[in-house]
JSON list of C-alpha atoms in Angstrom, two decimals:
[
{"chain": "A", "resi": 1, "resn": "UNK", "atom": "CA", "xyz": [-17.20, -7.88, 11.99]},
{"chain": "A", "resi": 2, "resn": "UNK", "atom": "CA", "xyz": [-19.03, -4.42, 13.30]},
{"chain": "A", "resi": 3, "resn": "UNK", "atom": "CA", "xyz": [-17.28, -4.86, 16.55]},
{"chain": "A", "resi": 4, "resn": "UNK", "atom": "CA", "xyz": [-13.62, -4.55, 14.88]},
{"chain": "A", "resi": 5, "resn": "UNK", "atom": "CA", "xyz": [-15.02, -1.88, 12.69]},
{"chain": "A", "resi": 6, "resn": "UNK", "atom": "CA", "xyz": [-15.92, 0.10, 15.40]},
{"chain": "A", "resi": 7, "resn": "UNK", "atom": "CA", "xyz": [-13.09, -0.73, 17.71]},
{"chain": "A", "resi": 8, "resn": "UNK", "atom": "CA", "xyz": [-10.46, 0.66, 14.77]},
{"chain": "A", "resi": 9, "resn": "UNK", "atom": "CA", "xyz": [-12.62, 3.56, 14.11]},
{"chain": "A", "resi": 10, "resn": "UNK", "atom": "CA", "xyz": [-12.40, 4.33, 17.56]},
{"chain": "A", "resi": 11, "resn": "UNK", "atom": "CA", "xyz": [-8.70, 3.16, 17.57]},
{"chain": "A", "resi": 12, "resn": "UNK", "atom": "CA", "xyz": [-8.25, 5.78, 14.57]},
{"chain": "A", "resi": 13, "resn": "UNK", "atom": "CA", "xyz": [-9.75, 8.65, 16.60]},
{"chain": "A", "resi": 14, "resn": "UNK", "atom": "CA", "xyz": [-7.68, 9.08, 19.60]},
{"chain": "A", "resi": 15, "resn": "UNK", "atom": "CA", "xyz": [-4.27, 8.29, 16.58]},
{"chain": "A", "resi": 16, "resn": "UNK", "atom": "CA", "xyz": [-5.89, 10.83, 15.48]},
{"chain": "A", "resi": 17, "resn": "UNK", "atom": "CA", "xyz": [-5.32, 13.31, 18.67]},
{"chain": "A", "resi": 18, "resn": "UNK", "atom": "CA", "xyz": [-1.59, 11.95, 18.93]},
{"chain": "A", "resi": 19, "resn": "UNK", "atom": "CA", "xyz": [-2.19, 8.77, 21.36]},
{"chain": "A", "resi": 20, "resn": "UNK", "atom": "CA", "xyz": [-0.70, 5.48, 20.52]},
{"chain": "A", "resi": 21, "resn": "UNK", "atom": "CA", "xyz": [-4.15, 3.47, 20.08]},
{"chain": "A", "resi": 22, "resn": "UNK", "atom": "CA", "xyz": [-5.19, 0.61, 17.74]},
{"chain": "A", "resi": 23, "resn": "UNK", "atom": "CA", "xyz": [-8.16, -1.65, 17.59]},
{"chain": "A", "resi": 24, "resn": "UNK", "atom": "CA", "xyz": [-7.03, -5.44, 19.14]},
{"chain": "A", "resi": 25, "resn": "UNK", "atom": "CA", "xyz": [-9.87, -8.67, 18.30]},
{"chain": "A", "resi": 26, "resn": "UNK", "atom": "CA", "xyz": [-8.06, -10.72, 20.94]},
{"chain": "A", "resi": 27, "resn": "UNK", "atom": "CA", "xyz": [-9.62, -9.64, 24.66]},
{"chain": "A", "resi": 28, "resn": "UNK", "atom": "CA", "xyz": [-6.22, -11.74, 26.01]},
{"chain": "A", "resi": 29, "resn": "UNK", "atom": "CA", "xyz": [-3.58, -10.23, 23.99]},
{"chain": "A", "resi": 30, "resn": "UNK", "atom": "CA", "xyz": [-5.15, -6.94, 24.49]},
{"chain": "A", "resi": 31, "resn": "UNK", "atom": "CA", "xyz": [-5.24, -7.12, 28.29]},
{"chain": "A", "resi": 32, "resn": "UNK", "atom": "CA", "xyz": [-2.13, -9.10, 28.55]},
{"chain": "A", "resi": 33, "resn": "UNK", "atom": "CA", "xyz": [-0.05, -5.90, 25.63]},
{"chain": "A", "resi": 34, "resn": "UNK", "atom": "CA", "xyz": [-1.72, -3.36, 28.32]},
{"chain": "A", "resi": 35, "resn": "UNK", "atom": "CA", "xyz": [0.10, -1.46, 30.66]},
{"chain": "A", "resi": 36, "resn": "UNK", "atom": "CA", "xyz": [-3.48, 0.21, 31.78]},
{"chain": "A", "resi": 37, "resn": "UNK", "atom": "CA", "xyz": [-6.83, -1.54, 31.59]},
{"chain": "A", "resi": 38, "resn": "UNK", "atom": "CA", "xyz": [-9.68, 0.09, 31.93]},
{"chain": "A", "resi": 39, "resn": "UNK", "atom": "CA", "xyz": [-13.61, -1.49, 31.98]},
{"chain": "A", "resi": 40, "resn": "UNK", "atom": "CA", "xyz": [-16.36, -0.02, 31.49]},
{"chain": "A", "resi": 41, "resn": "UNK", "atom": "CA", "xyz": [-19.29, -2.47, 30.49]},
{"chain": "A", "resi": 42, "resn": "UNK", "atom": "CA", "xyz": [-23.04, -3.76, 31.90]},
{"chain": "A", "resi": 43, "resn": "UNK", "atom": "CA", "xyz": [-21.67, -7.30, 30.60]},
{"chain": "A", "resi": 44, "resn": "UNK", "atom": "CA", "xyz": [-23.39, -9.65, 32.83]},
{"chain": "A", "resi": 45, "resn": "UNK", "atom": "CA", "xyz": [-20.20, -11.90, 32.26]},
{"chain": "A", "resi": 46, "resn": "UNK", "atom": "CA", "xyz": [-16.31, -11.02, 33.55]},
{"chain": "A", "resi": 47, "resn": "UNK", "atom": "CA", "xyz": [-14.40, -9.58, 30.51]},
{"chain": "A", "resi": 48, "resn": "UNK", "atom": "CA", "xyz": [-11.90, -9.31, 32.45]},
{"chain": "A", "resi": 49, "resn": "UNK", "atom": "CA", "xyz": [-9.78, -12.59, 32.93]},
{"chain": "A", "resi": 50, "resn": "UNK", "atom": "CA", "xyz": [-7.05, -12.98, 35.54]},
{"chain": "A", "resi": 51, "resn": "UNK", "atom": "CA", "xyz": [-4.60, -15.59, 32.55]},
{"chain": "A", "resi": 52, "resn": "UNK", "atom": "CA", "xyz": [-4.57, -11.89, 30.99]},
{"chain": "A", "resi": 53, "resn": "UNK", "atom": "CA", "xyz": [-2.99, -10.34, 33.60]},
{"chain": "A", "resi": 54, "resn": "UNK", "atom": "CA", "xyz": [0.47, -9.37, 34.35]},
{"chain": "A", "resi": 55, "resn": "UNK", "atom": "CA", "xyz": [2.33, -8.61, 36.72]},
{"chain": "A", "resi": 56, "resn": "UNK", "atom": "CA", "xyz": [2.28, -4.34, 37.22]},
{"chain": "A", "resi": 57, "resn": "UNK", "atom": "CA", "xyz": [-0.72, -4.10, 35.27]},
{"chain": "A", "resi": 58, "resn": "UNK", "atom": "CA", "xyz": [-2.72, -0.63, 36.41]},
{"chain": "A", "resi": 59, "resn": "UNK", "atom": "CA", "xyz": [-6.67, -1.83, 36.72]},
{"chain": "A", "resi": 60, "resn": "UNK", "atom": "CA", "xyz": [-9.65, 0.56, 36.79]},
{"chain": "A", "resi": 61, "resn": "UNK", "atom": "CA", "xyz": [-13.23, -1.17, 36.60]},
{"chain": "A", "resi": 62, "resn": "UNK", "atom": "CA", "xyz": [-15.79, 1.31, 36.75]},
{"chain": "A", "resi": 63, "resn": "UNK", "atom": "CA", "xyz": [-18.37, -0.71, 36.10]},
{"chain": "A", "resi": 64, "resn": "UNK", "atom": "CA", "xyz": [-20.26, -3.67, 37.95]},
{"chain": "A", "resi": 65, "resn": "UNK", "atom": "CA", "xyz": [-22.62, -2.22, 39.94]},
{"chain": "A", "resi": 66, "resn": "UNK", "atom": "CA", "xyz": [-25.15, -4.39, 40.43]},
{"chain": "A", "resi": 67, "resn": "UNK", "atom": "CA", "xyz": [-25.49, -8.16, 41.42]},
{"chain": "A", "resi": 68, "resn": "UNK", "atom": "CA", "xyz": [-26.18, -9.37, 37.31]},
{"chain": "A", "resi": 69, "resn": "UNK", "atom": "CA", "xyz": [-22.94, -7.85, 36.35]},
{"chain": "A", "resi": 70, "resn": "UNK", "atom": "CA", "xyz": [-19.55, -9.41, 36.48]},
{"chain": "A", "resi": 71, "resn": "UNK", "atom": "CA", "xyz": [-16.78, -6.63, 34.70]},
{"chain": "A", "resi": 72, "resn": "UNK", "atom": "CA", "xyz": [-13.67, -9.56, 36.50]},
{"chain": "A", "resi": 73, "resn": "UNK", "atom": "CA", "xyz": [-14.01, -12.85, 37.19]},
{"chain": "A", "resi": 74, "resn": "UNK", "atom": "CA", "xyz": [-12.63, -13.92, 40.53]},
{"chain": "A", "resi": 75, "resn": "UNK", "atom": "CA", "xyz": [-9.38, -14.91, 39.26]},
{"chain": "A", "resi": 76, "resn": "UNK", "atom": "CA", "xyz": [-8.41, -11.39, 38.14]},
{"chain": "A", "resi": 77, "resn": "UNK", "atom": "CA", "xyz": [-9.94, -9.92, 42.02]},
{"chain": "A", "resi": 78, "resn": "UNK", "atom": "CA", "xyz": [-7.73, -12.70, 43.66]},
{"chain": "A", "resi": 79, "resn": "UNK", "atom": "CA", "xyz": [-4.41, -12.51, 41.97]},
{"chain": "A", "resi": 80, "resn": "UNK", "atom": "CA", "xyz": [-4.10, -8.96, 42.40]},
{"chain": "A", "resi": 81, "resn": "UNK", "atom": "CA", "xyz": [-3.55, -6.03, 44.86]},
{"chain": "A", "resi": 82, "resn": "UNK", "atom": "CA", "xyz": [-6.50, -4.00, 44.92]},
{"chain": "A", "resi": 83, "resn": "UNK", "atom": "CA", "xyz": [-6.46, -0.97, 46.08]},
{"chain": "A", "resi": 84, "resn": "UNK", "atom": "CA", "xyz": [-10.66, 0.17, 45.95]},
{"chain": "A", "resi": 85, "resn": "UNK", "atom": "CA", "xyz": [-11.67, 4.12, 45.16]},
{"chain": "A", "resi": 86, "resn": "UNK", "atom": "CA", "xyz": [-14.66, 4.63, 47.28]},
{"chain": "A", "resi": 87, "resn": "UNK", "atom": "CA", "xyz": [-16.59, 7.63, 46.37]},
{"chain": "A", "resi": 88, "resn": "UNK", "atom": "CA", "xyz": [-18.06, 8.03, 50.09]},
{"chain": "A", "resi": 89, "resn": "UNK", "atom": "CA", "xyz": [-21.90, 7.68, 48.81]},
{"chain": "A", "resi": 90, "resn": "UNK", "atom": "CA", "xyz": [-21.48, 3.80, 49.56]}
]
């Protein structure tokens, strides 16, 4: 699986820099086990699902800047306390 090979390579590079990092093939386990969830994707389908989130997590969504992009599903947004950050250019 090429995707997991890339994830492991990124995790190894982060470890070399002193970060506690590992690759996780299960998206739900990765999101559910994280304190901070960051997504910067051009995906047309949601990657962050509300069922994976836990109370107290910080979720940072960077992509999804057109109507055809979805980083998070509706449940992920509605089940959180959003604190949007605006750049002033919106």
